[in-house]
mmCIF file of N, CA and C in Angstrom:
data_model
loop_
_atom_site.group_PDB
_atom_site.id
_atom_site.type_symbol
_atom_site.label_atom_id
_atom_site.label_comp_id
_atom_site.label_asym_id
_atom_site.label_seq_id
_atom_site.Cartn_x
_atom_site.Cartn_y
_atom_site.Cartn_z
ATOM 1 N N GLN A 173 1.213 -1.325 -0.451
ATOM 2 C CA GLN A 173 0.381 -0.004 -0.136
ATOM 3 C C GLN A 173 1.045 1.453 -0.091
ATOM 4 N N VAL A 174 0.769 1.841 -1.212
ATOM 5 C CA VAL A 174 1.522 3.840 -1.320
ATOM 6 C C VAL A 174 0.959 4.285 -0.098
ATOM 7 N N GLN A 175 2.028 4.868 0.571
ATOM 8 C CA GLN A 175 1.138 6.065 1.030
ATOM 9 C C GLN A 175 2.125 6.703 1.034
ATOM 10 N N LEU A 176 1.493 8.333 0.866
ATOM 11 C CA LEU A 176 2.614 9.892 0.533
ATOM 12 C C LEU A 176 1.946 10.761 1.799
ATOM 13 N N VAL A 177 3.137 11.631 2.545
ATOM 14 C CA VAL A 177 2.523 12.131 3.581
ATOM 15 C C VAL A 177 3.077 13.741 3.474
ATOM 16 N N GLU A 178 2.136 14.354 3.030
ATOM 17 C CA GLU A 178 3.275 15.602 3.295
ATOM 18 C C GLU A 178 3.456 16.832 4.081
ATOM 19 N N SER A 179 4.698 17.178 4.173
ATOM 20 C CA SER A 179 4.925 18.229 5.690
ATOM 21 C C SER A 179 5.287 19.906 4.927
ATOM 22 N N GLY A 180 5.131 20.640 6.141
ATOM 23 C CA GLY A 180 5.766 21.580 5.875
ATOM 24 C C GLY A 180 5.408 22.886 5.436
ATOM 25 N N GLY A 181 3.612 22.936 5.217
ATOM 26 C CA GLY A 181 2.757 23.862 4.820
ATOM 27 C C GLY A 181 3.100 25.018 5.772
ATOM 28 N N GLY A 182 2.328 26.337 5.921
ATOM 29 C CA GLY A 182 1.719 26.974 6.657
ATOM 30 C C GLY A 182 2.103 28.170 6.133
ATOM 31 N N LEU A 183 1.916 29.300 7.177
ATOM 32 C CA LEU A 183 1.216 30.372 6.186
ATOM 33 C C LEU A 183 2.800 31.597 6.867
ATOM 34 N N VAL A 184 2.999 32.074 5.314
ATOM 35 C CA VAL A 184 4.688 33.198 5.410
ATOM 36 C C VAL A 184 3.956 34.496 4.684
ATOM 37 N N GLN A 185 4.878 35.280 5.165
ATOM 38 C CA GLN A 185 4.555 36.175 4.155
ATOM 39 C C GLN A 185 5.317 36.777 3.226
ATOM 40 N N ALA A 186 4.963 36.823 1.774
ATOM 41 C CA ALA A 186 5.519 37.558 0.466
ATOM 42 C C ALA A 186 6.980 37.440 0.548
ATOM 43 N N GLY A 187 8.012 36.540 -0.139
ATOM 44 C CA GLY A 187 8.930 36.936 -0.283
ATOM 45 C C GLY A 187 9.459 35.896 0.287
ATOM 46 N N GLY A 188 8.851 35.044 1.320
ATOM 47 C CA GLY A 188 9.466 34.041 2.489
ATOM 48 C C GLY A 188 9.409 32.976 1.567
ATOM 49 N N SER A 189 9.300 32.285 2.328
ATOM 50 C CA SER A 189 10.435 30.500 1.774
ATOM 51 C C SER A 189 9.708 29.901 2.800
ATOM 52 N N LEU A 190 9.742 28.395 2.110
ATOM 53 C CA LEU A 190 9.023 26.751 2.614
ATOM 54 C C LEU A 190 10.093 26.043 1.886
ATOM 55 N N ARG A 191 9.841 25.658 2.669
ATOM 56 C CA ARG A 191 10.370 23.875 2.539
ATOM 57 C C ARG A 191 9.186 22.716 2.779
ATOM 58 N N LEU A 192 8.652 22.214 0.964
ATOM 59 C CA LEU A 192 7.719 21.015 2.072
ATOM 60 C C LEU A 192 8.413 19.842 1.175
ATOM 61 N N SER A 193 8.147 18.557 2.747
ATOM 62 C CA SER A 193 8.238 17.410 2.282
ATOM 63 C C SER A 193 7.381 16.614 1.911
ATOM 64 N N CYS A 194 7.499 15.417 1.141
ATOM 65 C CA CYS A 194 6.805 14.248 0.886
ATOM 66 C C CYS A 194 7.639 12.708 1.186
ATOM 67 N N ALA A 195 6.905 12.415 2.340
ATOM 68 C CA ALA A 195 7.291 11.313 2.936
ATOM 69 C C ALA A 195 6.778 9.898 2.087
ATOM 70 N N ALA A 196 7.510 9.281 1.521
ATOM 71 C CA ALA A 196 6.712 8.117 0.818
ATOM 72 C C ALA A 196 7.425 6.826 1.339
ATOM 73 N N SER A 197 6.012 5.879 1.149
ATOM 74 C CA SER A 197 6.841 4.303 1.850
ATOM 75 C C SER A 197 5.695 3.160 0.508
ATOM 76 N N GLY A 198 5.790 2.275 1.451
ATOM 77 C CA GLY A 198 4.852 0.917 0.895
ATOM 78 C C GLY A 198 5.543 0.718 -0.967
ATOM 79 N N ARG A 199 6.486 1.028 -1.378
ATOM 80 C CA ARG A 199 7.234 0.367 -1.993
ATOM 81 C C ARG A 199 8.787 0.481 -2.327
ATOM 82 N N THR A 200 8.713 0.239 -3.487
ATOM 83 C CA THR A 200 10.615 0.266 -3.437
ATOM 84 C C THR A 200 10.094 1.493 -5.103
ATOM 85 N N PHE A 201 10.569 2.494 -4.882
ATOM 86 C CA PHE A 201 10.218 3.620 -6.069
ATOM 87 C C PHE A 201 11.437 3.672 -7.239
ATOM 88 N N SER A 202 12.187 3.272 -7.860
ATOM 89 C CA SER A 202 13.295 3.106 -8.264
ATOM 90 C C SER A 202 13.104 3.379 -9.611
ATOM 91 N N SER A 203 12.288 3.012 -9.871
ATOM 92 C CA SER A 203 10.878 3.221 -11.560
ATOM 93 C C SER A 203 9.989 4.421 -11.681
ATOM 94 N N TRP A 204 10.290 5.067 -10.374
ATOM 95 C CA TRP A 204 8.582 5.650 -10.171
ATOM 96 C C TRP A 204 8.994 7.221 -9.868
ATOM 97 N N THR A 205 8.200 7.914 -10.355
ATOM 98 C CA THR A 205 8.459 9.330 -10.615
ATOM 99 C C THR A 205 7.368 10.381 -8.970
ATOM 100 N N MET A 206 7.769 11.341 -9.126
ATOM 101 C CA MET A 206 6.785 12.574 -8.038
ATOM 102 C C MET A 206 6.848 13.610 -8.345
ATOM 103 N N GLY A 207 5.570 13.984 -8.514
ATOM 104 C CA GLY A 207 4.979 15.286 -8.229
ATOM 105 C C GLY A 207 4.432 16.115 -7.779
ATOM 106 N N TRP A 208 4.980 17.442 -7.543
ATOM 107 C CA TRP A 208 3.954 18.262 -6.844
ATOM 108 C C TRP A 208 2.643 19.083 -7.657
ATOM 109 N N PHE A 209 1.754 19.161 -6.757
ATOM 110 C CA PHE A 209 0.604 19.887 -7.525
ATOM 111 C C PHE A 209 -0.025 20.281 -6.604
ATOM 112 N N ARG A 210 -0.674 21.566 -6.729
ATOM 113 C CA ARG A 210 -0.800 22.693 -6.093
ATOM 114 C C ARG A 210 -2.540 23.098 -6.545
ATOM 115 N N GLN A 211 -3.232 22.980 -5.396
ATOM 116 C CA GLN A 211 -4.739 23.300 -5.601
ATOM 117 C C GLN A 211 -5.641 24.585 -5.207
ATOM 118 N N ALA A 212 -5.801 25.879 -5.592
ATOM 119 C CA ALA A 212 -6.667 26.869 -5.035
ATOM 120 C C ALA A 212 -7.785 26.589 -5.223
ATOM 121 N N PRO A 213 -8.496 28.080 -4.230
ATOM 122 C CA PRO A 213 -9.893 27.450 -4.228
ATOM 123 C C PRO A 213 -11.215 28.232 -5.525
ATOM 124 N N GLY A 214 -11.435 27.113 -5.874
ATOM 125 C CA GLY A 214 -11.977 27.294 -7.456
ATOM 126 C C GLY A 214 -11.580 26.659 -8.038
ATOM 127 N N LYS A 215 -10.266 26.794 -8.337
ATOM 128 C CA LYS A 215 -9.425 26.239 -9.701
ATOM 129 C C LYS A 215 -8.867 25.013 -9.337
ATOM 130 N N GLU A 216 -8.385 24.827 -10.728
ATOM 131 C CA GLU A 216 -8.380 23.639 -11.433
ATOM 132 C C GLU A 216 -6.421 23.126 -10.402
ATOM 133 N N ARG A 217 -6.504 21.551 -9.968
ATOM 134 C CA ARG A 217 -5.177 21.086 -9.752
ATOM 135 C C ARG A 217 -4.156 21.478 -10.543
ATOM 136 N N GLU A 218 -3.388 21.819 -10.108
ATOM 137 C CA GLU A 218 -1.771 23.085 -11.230
ATOM 138 C C GLU A 218 -0.550 21.633 -11.090
ATOM 139 N N PHE A 219 0.060 21.670 -12.061
ATOM 140 C CA PHE A 219 0.892 20.925 -11.545
ATOM 141 C C PHE A 219 2.197 21.876 -11.720
ATOM 142 N N VAL A 220 3.081 21.653 -10.467
ATOM 143 C CA VAL A 220 4.305 22.679 -10.447
ATOM 144 C C VAL A 220 5.899 22.267 -10.464
ATOM 145 N N ALA A 221 5.614 20.825 -10.229
ATOM 146 C CA ALA A 221 7.150 20.629 -10.541
ATOM 147 C C ALA A 221 7.200 19.098 -10.043
ATOM 148 N N GLY A 222 8.109 17.771 -11.193
ATOM 149 C CA GLY A 222 7.859 16.618 -10.796
ATOM 150 C C GLY A 222 10.040 15.836 -10.801
ATOM 151 N N ILE A 223 9.924 15.319 -10.331
ATOM 152 C CA ILE A 223 11.378 14.418 -10.227
ATOM 153 C C ILE A 223 11.535 12.997 -10.355
ATOM 154 N N ARG A 224 12.018 12.462 -10.920
ATOM 155 C CA ARG A 224 12.331 10.736 -11.026
ATOM 156 C C ARG A 224 13.178 10.833 -10.520
ATOM 157 N N TRP A 225 12.737 9.305 -9.416
ATOM 158 C CA TRP A 225 13.418 8.547 -8.637
ATOM 159 C C TRP A 225 15.324 8.477 -8.896
ATOM 160 N N SER A 226 15.101 7.782 -9.980
ATOM 161 C CA SER A 226 16.122 7.422 -10.204
ATOM 162 C C SER A 226 17.407 8.138 -10.618
ATOM 163 N N ASP A 227 16.787 9.073 -11.156
ATOM 164 C CA ASP A 227 18.218 9.997 -11.804
ATOM 165 C C ASP A 227 18.313 11.438 -11.305
ATOM 166 N N GLY A 228 17.287 11.520 -10.759
ATOM 167 C CA GLY A 228 17.027 12.967 -10.223
ATOM 168 C C GLY A 228 16.298 14.116 -11.374
ATOM 169 N N TRP A 229 15.638 13.387 -12.916
ATOM 170 C CA TRP A 229 15.496 13.980 -13.593
ATOM 171 C C TRP A 229 14.335 15.185 -12.850
ATOM 172 N N THR A 230 14.448 16.428 -13.333
ATOM 173 C CA THR A 230 13.218 17.140 -12.937
ATOM 174 C C THR A 230 12.883 17.892 -14.394
ATOM 175 N N ASN A 231 11.248 18.465 -13.775
ATOM 176 C CA ASN A 231 10.847 18.735 -15.026
ATOM 177 C C ASN A 231 9.739 19.652 -13.308
ATOM 178 N N VAL A 232 9.897 21.493 -14.026
ATOM 179 C CA VAL A 232 8.796 22.316 -12.881
ATOM 180 C C VAL A 232 8.554 23.731 -13.909
ATOM 181 N N ALA A 233 7.884 23.882 -13.647
ATOM 182 C CA ALA A 233 6.641 24.980 -14.035
ATOM 183 C C ALA A 233 6.481 26.149 -14.560
ATOM 184 N N ASP A 234 6.887 26.494 -15.440
ATOM 185 C CA ASP A 234 7.081 27.970 -15.807
ATOM 186 C C ASP A 234 7.043 29.208 -15.048
ATOM 187 N N SER A 235 5.331 28.520 -14.237
ATOM 188 C CA SER A 235 5.187 29.682 -13.411
ATOM 189 C C SER A 235 5.799 29.955 -12.386
ATOM 190 N N VAL A 236 6.673 28.847 -11.959
ATOM 191 C CA VAL A 236 7.073 28.844 -10.507
ATOM 192 C C VAL A 236 8.959 28.396 -11.003
ATOM 193 N N LYS A 237 9.461 28.610 -11.674
ATOM 194 C CA LYS A 237 10.640 28.354 -12.244
ATOM 195 C C LYS A 237 11.678 29.116 -11.828
ATOM 196 N N GLY A 238 13.008 29.134 -11.274
ATOM 197 C CA GLY A 238 13.617 30.216 -10.844
ATOM 198 C C GLY A 238 13.698 30.438 -9.107
ATOM 199 N N ARG A 239 11.910 30.119 -8.345
ATOM 200 C CA ARG A 239 11.397 30.316 -7.065
ATOM 201 C C ARG A 239 11.235 28.581 -6.327
ATOM 202 N N PHE A 240 11.372 27.686 -7.581
ATOM 203 C CA PHE A 240 10.839 27.152 -6.806
ATOM 204 C C PHE A 240 11.521 25.520 -6.999
ATOM 205 N N THR A 241 12.145 24.447 -6.180
ATOM 206 C CA THR A 241 13.067 23.478 -6.629
ATOM 207 C C THR A 241 12.763 22.308 -5.436
ATOM 208 N N ILE A 242 12.732 21.073 -6.825
ATOM 209 C CA ILE A 242 12.601 19.944 -6.573
ATOM 210 C C ILE A 242 13.722 19.222 -6.250
ATOM 211 N N SER A 243 13.565 18.808 -5.394
ATOM 212 C CA SER A 243 14.567 17.459 -5.007
ATOM 213 C C SER A 243 14.236 15.864 -4.085
ATOM 214 N N ARG A 244 14.885 14.885 -3.839
ATOM 215 C CA ARG A 244 14.787 13.706 -3.364
ATOM 216 C C ARG A 244 16.198 13.289 -2.653
ATOM 217 N N ASP A 245 15.331 12.709 -1.696
ATOM 218 C CA ASP A 245 16.537 11.848 -0.557
ATOM 219 C C ASP A 245 16.479 10.859 -1.014
ATOM 220 N N ASN A 246 16.760 9.713 -1.400
ATOM 221 C CA ASN A 246 16.523 8.474 -1.857
ATOM 222 C C ASN A 246 16.623 7.539 -0.991
ATOM 223 N N ALA A 247 17.436 7.524 0.226
ATOM 224 C CA ALA A 247 17.737 6.579 1.096
ATOM 225 C C ALA A 247 16.211 7.061 2.206
ATOM 226 N N ALA A 248 15.787 8.180 2.262
ATOM 227 C CA ALA A 248 14.984 8.267 2.827
ATOM 228 C C ALA A 248 13.682 8.484 2.134
ATOM 229 N N ASN A 249 13.526 7.901 0.806
ATOM 230 C CA ASN A 249 12.386 8.205 0.325
ATOM 231 C C ASN A 249 11.311 9.262 0.313
ATOM 232 N N THR A 250 11.796 10.549 -0.158
ATOM 233 C CA THR A 250 11.538 11.560 0.754
ATOM 234 C C THR A 250 11.644 12.514 -0.513
ATOM 235 N N VAL A 251 11.015 13.765 -0.660
ATOM 236 C CA VAL A 251 10.968 14.298 -2.273
ATOM 237 C C VAL A 251 10.935 15.181 -1.237
ATOM 238 N N TYR A 252 11.281 17.172 -1.970
ATOM 239 C CA TYR A 252 11.269 17.864 -1.287
ATOM 240 C C TYR A 252 10.777 19.268 -2.925
ATOM 241 N N LEU A 253 10.360 20.003 -1.834
ATOM 242 C CA LEU A 253 9.993 21.425 -2.740
ATOM 243 C C LEU A 253 10.002 21.992 -1.786
ATOM 244 N N GLN A 254 11.628 23.267 -2.029
ATOM 245 C CA GLN A 254 11.998 24.500 -1.975
ATOM 246 C C GLN A 254 11.375 25.307 -2.227
ATOM 247 N N MET A 255 10.626 26.343 -1.797
ATOM 248 C CA MET A 255 9.547 27.641 -2.572
ATOM 249 C C MET A 255 10.761 28.771 -1.574
ATOM 250 N N ASN A 256 10.864 29.211 -3.108
ATOM 251 C CA ASN A 256 11.639 31.085 -2.129
ATOM 252 C C ASN A 256 11.132 31.572 -2.946
ATOM 253 N N ASN A 257 10.967 32.950 -2.561
ATOM 254 C CA ASN A 257 10.128 34.395 -2.922
ATOM 255 C C ASN A 257 8.621 34.079 -3.169
ATOM 256 N N LEU A 258 8.204 33.897 -2.324
ATOM 257 C CA LEU A 258 6.857 33.171 -2.540
ATOM 258 C C LEU A 258 5.896 34.179 -2.650
ATOM 259 N N LYS A 259 4.851 34.311 -3.360
ATOM 260 C CA LYS A 259 3.571 35.098 -3.790
ATOM 261 C C LYS A 259 2.493 34.788 -3.180
ATOM 262 N N PRO A 260 1.616 35.604 -3.139
ATOM 263 C CA PRO A 260 0.408 35.276 -2.584
ATOM 264 C C PRO A 260 -0.748 34.759 -3.458
ATOM 265 N N GLU A 261 0.047 34.850 -4.668
ATOM 266 C CA GLU A 261 -0.918 33.469 -6.047
ATOM 267 C C GLU A 261 -0.575 32.486 -5.422
ATOM 268 N N ASP A 262 0.972 32.246 -4.575
ATOM 269 C CA ASP A 262 1.027 30.978 -4.892
ATOM 270 C C ASP A 262 0.200 29.933 -3.799
ATOM 271 N N THR A 263 -0.543 30.553 -2.971
ATOM 272 C CA THR A 263 -1.552 30.244 -1.636
ATOM 273 C C THR A 263 -2.283 28.931 -2.501
ATOM 274 N N ALA A 264 -2.458 28.126 -1.491
ATOM 275 C CA ALA A 264 -2.747 26.652 -2.055
ATOM 276 C C ALA A 264 -2.424 25.788 -1.718
ATOM 277 N N VAL A 265 -3.388 24.720 -1.692
ATOM 278 C CA VAL A 265 -3.038 23.395 -0.792
ATOM 279 C C VAL A 265 -1.819 22.870 -1.900
ATOM 280 N N TYR A 266 -1.323 22.013 -1.259
ATOM 281 C CA TYR A 266 -0.341 21.509 -1.839
ATOM 282 C C TYR A 266 -0.106 19.875 -1.634
ATOM 283 N N TYR A 267 -0.106 18.810 -2.649
ATOM 284 C CA TYR A 267 -0.147 17.764 -3.188
ATOM 285 C C TYR A 267 0.903 17.106 -3.218
ATOM 286 N N CYS A 268 1.887 16.267 -3.008
ATOM 287 C CA CYS A 268 2.578 15.019 -3.718
ATOM 288 C C CYS A 268 1.827 13.791 -4.433
ATOM 289 N N ALA A 269 2.347 13.846 -5.299
ATOM 290 C CA ALA A 269 1.905 12.098 -6.093
ATOM 291 C C ALA A 269 2.847 11.706 -6.722
ATOM 292 N N THR A 270 2.597 10.315 -7.014
ATOM 293 C CA THR A 270 3.835 10.003 -7.600
ATOM 294 C C THR A 270 2.605 8.299 -8.649
ATOM 295 N N ARG A 271 3.745 7.844 -9.814
ATOM 296 C CA ARG A 271 3.412 7.136 -10.653
ATOM 297 C C ARG A 271 4.375 7.092 -11.207
ATOM 298 N N LEU A 272 4.603 5.832 -12.109
ATOM 299 C CA LEU A 272 5.296 4.914 -12.510
ATOM 300 C C LEU A 272 5.885 5.624 -13.947
ATOM 301 N N VAL A 273 7.387 5.907 -13.737
ATOM 302 C CA VAL A 273 8.069 6.459 -14.902
ATOM 303 C C VAL A 273 8.303 7.894 -16.118
ATOM 304 N N THR A 274 7.231 8.477 -16.121
ATOM 305 C CA THR A 274 6.926 9.522 -16.578
ATOM 306 C C THR A 274 6.603 11.006 -15.525
ATOM 307 N N ILE A 275 6.409 11.688 -16.049
ATOM 308 C CA ILE A 275 6.387 12.881 -15.142
ATOM 309 C C ILE A 275 5.489 13.639 -15.774
ATOM 310 N N PRO A 276 4.092 13.214 -15.629
ATOM 311 C CA PRO A 276 2.931 14.271 -16.930
ATOM 312 C C PRO A 276 2.561 15.454 -15.695
ATOM 313 N N THR A 277 2.291 16.283 -16.695
ATOM 314 C CA THR A 277 2.128 17.714 -15.800
ATOM 315 C C THR A 277 -0.157 17.495 -15.735
ATOM 316 N N ASP A 278 -0.788 16.571 -16.527
ATOM 317 C CA ASP A 278 -2.320 16.089 -15.668
ATOM 318 C C ASP A 278 -1.815 15.593 -14.971
ATOM 319 N N TYR A 279 -2.571 16.366 -13.583
ATOM 320 C CA TYR A 279 -2.704 15.053 -12.610
ATOM 321 C C TYR A 279 -3.596 13.869 -12.732
ATOM 322 N N ARG A 280 -4.288 13.896 -13.602
ATOM 323 C CA ARG A 280 -4.743 12.666 -13.688
ATOM 324 C C ARG A 280 -4.706 11.475 -13.557
ATOM 325 N N ALA A 281 -3.168 11.259 -14.185
ATOM 326 C CA ALA A 281 -2.414 10.316 -14.642
ATOM 327 C C ALA A 281 -1.716 10.149 -13.615
ATOM 328 N N TYR A 282 -1.897 10.257 -12.275
ATOM 329 C CA TYR A 282 -0.761 9.824 -10.988
ATOM 330 C C TYR A 282 -1.738 8.930 -10.420
ATOM 331 N N ASN A 283 -1.137 7.992 -9.981
ATOM 332 C CA ASN A 283 -2.274 7.000 -9.244
ATOM 333 C C ASN A 283 -2.220 7.112 -7.462
ATOM 334 N N TYR A 284 -1.271 7.856 -7.057
ATOM 335 C CA TYR A 284 -0.991 7.579 -5.410
ATOM 336 C C TYR A 284 -1.060 9.722 -5.187
ATOM 337 N N TRP A 285 -1.994 9.636 -3.693
ATOM 338 C CA TRP A 285 -1.956 11.399 -3.564
ATOM 339 C C TRP A 285 -1.864 11.123 -2.115
ATOM 340 N N GLY A 286 -1.258 12.207 -1.780
ATOM 341 C CA GLY A 286 -0.856 12.659 -0.693
ATOM 342 C C GLY A 286 -2.749 13.531 -0.248
ATOM 343 N N GLN A 287 -2.184 13.874 1.093
ATOM 344 C CA GLN A 287 -3.481 14.212 1.880
ATOM 345 C C GLN A 287 -3.682 15.995 1.378
ATOM 346 N N GLY A 288 -2.486 16.717 1.328
ATOM 347 C CA GLY A 288 -2.072 17.704 0.812
ATOM 348 C C GLY A 288 -1.554 18.788 2.580
ATOM 349 N N THR A 289 -1.398 19.583 2.183
ATOM 350 C CA THR A 289 -0.725 20.896 2.957
ATOM 351 C C THR A 289 -1.274 22.127 2.542
ATOM 352 N N GLN A 290 -2.008 22.751 4.039
ATOM 353 C CA GLN A 290 -1.429 23.982 3.556
ATOM 354 C C GLN A 290 -0.617 25.543 3.009
ATOM 355 N N VAL A 291 -0.627 25.625 2.430
ATOM 356 C CA VAL A 291 0.160 26.631 1.988
ATOM 357 C C VAL A 291 -0.094 28.502 1.847
ATOM 358 N N THR A 292 0.168 29.040 2.752
ATOM 359 C CA THR A 292 -0.964 30.407 2.704
ATOM 360 C C THR A 292 0.292 31.531 2.600
ATOM 361 N N VAL A 293 0.663 32.506 1.950
ATOM 362 C CA VAL A 293 0.985 33.381 1.386
ATOM 363 C C VAL A 293 0.848 35.249 1.415
ATOM 364 N N SER A 294 1.333 35.624 2.530
ATOM 365 C CA SER A 294 0.404 36.718 2.836
ATOM 366 C C SER A 294 1.010 38.024 2.285
ATOM 367 N N SER A 295 0.219 38.970 1.700
ATOM 368 C CA SER A 295 0.774 40.212 0.876
ATOM 369 C C SER A 295 0.911 41.374 1.908
#
């Protein structure tokens, strides 16, 4: 049973930073990928960044490129999302999700999801 547990969300002022963590368990993830998504009220779930467990290859959405960085710790089965220079429009519930091999940007392509962590950026 795959389990994903996010942590690290909170309230931060614009320009501040947060680091989200996603701890994965329940299988060997070497052939899997991990994606971070976010969903603001009334909006569709949006791709933020993804990473391949095997070689660390990443894909980052243009909307956060240069501010957000995704990384992983294979030994800890944990993926991180470092978010710098946060803006009020980054306010959302952030989710991690996992699937095999590829890193699609469509949230419907992912098989397993965490419960989400709230990020609120005040102006």
